[in-house]
PDB file of C-alpha atoms in Angstrom:
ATOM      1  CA  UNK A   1      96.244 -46.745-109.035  1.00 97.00           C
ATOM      2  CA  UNK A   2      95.003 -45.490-105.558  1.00 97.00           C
ATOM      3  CA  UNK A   3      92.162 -42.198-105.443  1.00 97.00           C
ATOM      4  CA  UNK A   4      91.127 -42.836-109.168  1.00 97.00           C
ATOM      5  CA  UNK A   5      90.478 -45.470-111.931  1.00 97.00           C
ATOM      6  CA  UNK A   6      92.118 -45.505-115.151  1.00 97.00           C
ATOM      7  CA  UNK A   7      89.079 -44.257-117.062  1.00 97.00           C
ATOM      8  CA  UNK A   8      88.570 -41.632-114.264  1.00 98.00           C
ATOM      9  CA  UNK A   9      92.186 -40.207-114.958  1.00 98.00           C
ATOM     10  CA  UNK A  10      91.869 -40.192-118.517  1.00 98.00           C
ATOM     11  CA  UNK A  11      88.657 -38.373-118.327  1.00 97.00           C
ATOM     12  CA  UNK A  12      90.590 -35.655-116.042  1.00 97.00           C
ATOM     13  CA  UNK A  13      92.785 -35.555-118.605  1.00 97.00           C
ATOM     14  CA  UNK A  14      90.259 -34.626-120.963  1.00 96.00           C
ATOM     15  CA  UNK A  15      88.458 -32.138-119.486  1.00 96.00           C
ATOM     16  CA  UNK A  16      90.889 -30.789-117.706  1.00 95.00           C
ATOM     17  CA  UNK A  17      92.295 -30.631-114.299  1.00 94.00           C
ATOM     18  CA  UNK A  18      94.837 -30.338-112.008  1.00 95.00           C
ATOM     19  CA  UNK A  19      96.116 -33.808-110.701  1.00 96.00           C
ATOM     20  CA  UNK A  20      98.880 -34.472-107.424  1.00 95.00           C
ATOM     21  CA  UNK A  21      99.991 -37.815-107.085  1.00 96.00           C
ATOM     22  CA  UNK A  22     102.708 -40.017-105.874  1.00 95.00           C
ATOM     23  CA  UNK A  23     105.500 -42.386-107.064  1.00 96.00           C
ATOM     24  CA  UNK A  24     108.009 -44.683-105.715  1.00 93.00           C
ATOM     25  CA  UNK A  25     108.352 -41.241-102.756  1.00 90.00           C
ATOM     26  CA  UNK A  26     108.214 -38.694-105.580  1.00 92.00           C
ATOM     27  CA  UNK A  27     105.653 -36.356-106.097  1.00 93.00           C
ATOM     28  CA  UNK A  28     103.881 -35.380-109.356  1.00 94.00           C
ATOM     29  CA  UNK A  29     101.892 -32.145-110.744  1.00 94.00           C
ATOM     30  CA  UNK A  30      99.805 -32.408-113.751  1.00 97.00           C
ATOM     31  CA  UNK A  31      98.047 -29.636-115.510  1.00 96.00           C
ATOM     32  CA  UNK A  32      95.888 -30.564-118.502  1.00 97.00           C
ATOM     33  CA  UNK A  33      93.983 -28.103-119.912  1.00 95.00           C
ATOM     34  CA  UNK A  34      93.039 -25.402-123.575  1.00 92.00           C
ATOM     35  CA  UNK A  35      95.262 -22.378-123.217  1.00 84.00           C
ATOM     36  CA  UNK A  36      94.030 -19.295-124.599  1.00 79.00           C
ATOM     37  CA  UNK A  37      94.781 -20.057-128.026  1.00 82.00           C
ATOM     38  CA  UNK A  38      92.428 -23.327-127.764  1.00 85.00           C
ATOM     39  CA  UNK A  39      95.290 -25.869-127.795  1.00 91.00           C
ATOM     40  CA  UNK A  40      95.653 -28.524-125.266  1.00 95.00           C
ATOM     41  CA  UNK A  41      98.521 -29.207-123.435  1.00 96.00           C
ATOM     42  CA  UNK A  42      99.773 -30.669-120.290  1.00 97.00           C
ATOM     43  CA  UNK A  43     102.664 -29.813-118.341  1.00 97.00           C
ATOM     44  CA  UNK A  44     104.013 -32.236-115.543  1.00 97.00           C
ATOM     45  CA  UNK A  45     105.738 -31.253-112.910  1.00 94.00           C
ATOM     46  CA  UNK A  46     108.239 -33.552-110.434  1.00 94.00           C
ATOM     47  CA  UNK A  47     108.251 -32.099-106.891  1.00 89.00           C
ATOM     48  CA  UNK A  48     110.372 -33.133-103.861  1.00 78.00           C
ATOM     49  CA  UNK A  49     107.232 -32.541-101.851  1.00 74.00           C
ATOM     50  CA  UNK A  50     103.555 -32.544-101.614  1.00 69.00           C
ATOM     51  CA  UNK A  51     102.519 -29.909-104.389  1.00 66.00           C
ATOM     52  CA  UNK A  52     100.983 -27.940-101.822  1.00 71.00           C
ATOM     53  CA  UNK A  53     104.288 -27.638 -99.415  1.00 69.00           C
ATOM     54  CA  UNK A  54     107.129 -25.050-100.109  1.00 65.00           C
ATOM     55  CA  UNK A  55     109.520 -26.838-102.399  1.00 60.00           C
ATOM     56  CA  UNK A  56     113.026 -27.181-102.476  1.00 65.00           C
ATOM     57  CA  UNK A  57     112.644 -29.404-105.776  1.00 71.00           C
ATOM     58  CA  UNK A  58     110.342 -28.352-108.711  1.00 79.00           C
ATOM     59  CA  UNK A  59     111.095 -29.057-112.065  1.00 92.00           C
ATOM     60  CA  UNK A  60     109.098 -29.458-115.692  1.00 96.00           C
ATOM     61  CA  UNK A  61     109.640 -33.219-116.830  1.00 97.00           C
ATOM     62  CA  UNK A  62     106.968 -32.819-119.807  1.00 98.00           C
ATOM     63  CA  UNK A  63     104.956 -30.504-121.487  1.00 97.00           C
ATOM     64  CA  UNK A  64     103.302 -30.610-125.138  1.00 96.00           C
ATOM     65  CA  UNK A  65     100.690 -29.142-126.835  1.00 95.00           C
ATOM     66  CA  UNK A  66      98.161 -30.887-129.126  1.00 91.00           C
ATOM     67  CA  UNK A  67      95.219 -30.337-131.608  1.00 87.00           C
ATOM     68  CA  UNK A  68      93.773 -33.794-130.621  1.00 92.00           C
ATOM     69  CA  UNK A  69      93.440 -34.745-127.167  1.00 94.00           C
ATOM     70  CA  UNK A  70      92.972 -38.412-127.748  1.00 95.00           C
ATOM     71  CA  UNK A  71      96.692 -38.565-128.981  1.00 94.00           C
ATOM     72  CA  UNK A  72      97.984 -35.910-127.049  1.00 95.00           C
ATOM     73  CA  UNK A  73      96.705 -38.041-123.962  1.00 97.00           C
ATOM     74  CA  UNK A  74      97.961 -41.250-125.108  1.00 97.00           C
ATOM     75  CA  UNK A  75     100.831 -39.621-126.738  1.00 97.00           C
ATOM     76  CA  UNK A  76     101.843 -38.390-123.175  1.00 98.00           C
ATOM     77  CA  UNK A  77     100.830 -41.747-121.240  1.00 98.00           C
ATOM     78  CA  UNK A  78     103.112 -43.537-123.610  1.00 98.00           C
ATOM     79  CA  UNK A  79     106.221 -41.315-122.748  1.00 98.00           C
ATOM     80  CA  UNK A  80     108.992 -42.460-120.932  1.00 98.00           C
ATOM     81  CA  UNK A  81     109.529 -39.875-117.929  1.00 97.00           C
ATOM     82  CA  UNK A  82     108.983 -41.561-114.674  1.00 96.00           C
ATOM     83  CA  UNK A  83     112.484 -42.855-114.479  1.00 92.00           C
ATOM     84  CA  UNK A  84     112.288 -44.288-118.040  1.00 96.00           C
ATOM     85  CA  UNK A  85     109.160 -45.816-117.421  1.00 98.00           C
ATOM     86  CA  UNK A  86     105.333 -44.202-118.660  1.00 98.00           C
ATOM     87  CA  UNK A  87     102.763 -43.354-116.982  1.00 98.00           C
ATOM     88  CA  UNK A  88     101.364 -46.838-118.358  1.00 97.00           C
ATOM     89  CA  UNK A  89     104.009 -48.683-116.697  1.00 98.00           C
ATOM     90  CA  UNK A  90     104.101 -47.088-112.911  1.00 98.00           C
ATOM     91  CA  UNK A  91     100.205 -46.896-113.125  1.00 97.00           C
ATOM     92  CA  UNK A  92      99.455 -49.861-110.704  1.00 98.00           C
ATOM     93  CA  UNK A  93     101.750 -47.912-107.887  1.00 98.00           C
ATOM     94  CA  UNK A  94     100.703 -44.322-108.134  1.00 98.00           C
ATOM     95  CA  UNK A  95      98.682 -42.581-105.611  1.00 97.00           C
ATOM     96  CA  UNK A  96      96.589 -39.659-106.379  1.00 97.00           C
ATOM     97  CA  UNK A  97      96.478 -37.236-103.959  1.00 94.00           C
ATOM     98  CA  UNK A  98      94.448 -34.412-105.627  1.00 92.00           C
ATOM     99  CA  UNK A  99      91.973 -34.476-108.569  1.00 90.00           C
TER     100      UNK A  99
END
């Protein structure tokens, strides 16, 4: 991975953040975060763009909610939505482009 570490993403996970990056020329939101009910979740988005451009693309591939973040984190690194590939899997080509 490009713009962060493994441990660095998983951490930004954690805590929470917004996170942009690219994939084999797709582009990627994440939003991790505690809603107002105190239950994390994250939501990813895949854009035809840059997050930041107007889109003509912008769809929800994932989104979960979790009482643990450990699992929900792993649960959602483990799942198979980059083209039937995880996050695991596509890790060593992704390029972060916001944290």
């Amino acid at each position: 991975m490009k713009g962060l570490t493994m441990n660095e993403f998983y951490n930004s996970l954690y805590y929470g953040a917004d996170i942009d990056f690219s994939y084999n020329g797709i582009f990627y939101h994440i939003n991790a975060g505690i809603d107002d009910k105190s239950t994390y979740g994250i939501i990813v988005y895949e854009c035809s763009r840059h997050p930041d451009e107007c889109q003509l693309n912008y769809c929800e591939i994932y989104s979960d909610s979790f009482q643990n973040r450990n699992d929900g984190i792993d649960r959602f690194l483990d799942s198979k939505i980059f083209s039937g590939r995880s996050f695991y899997d596509i890790e060593p080509q992704v390029e972060i482009t916001y944290s």
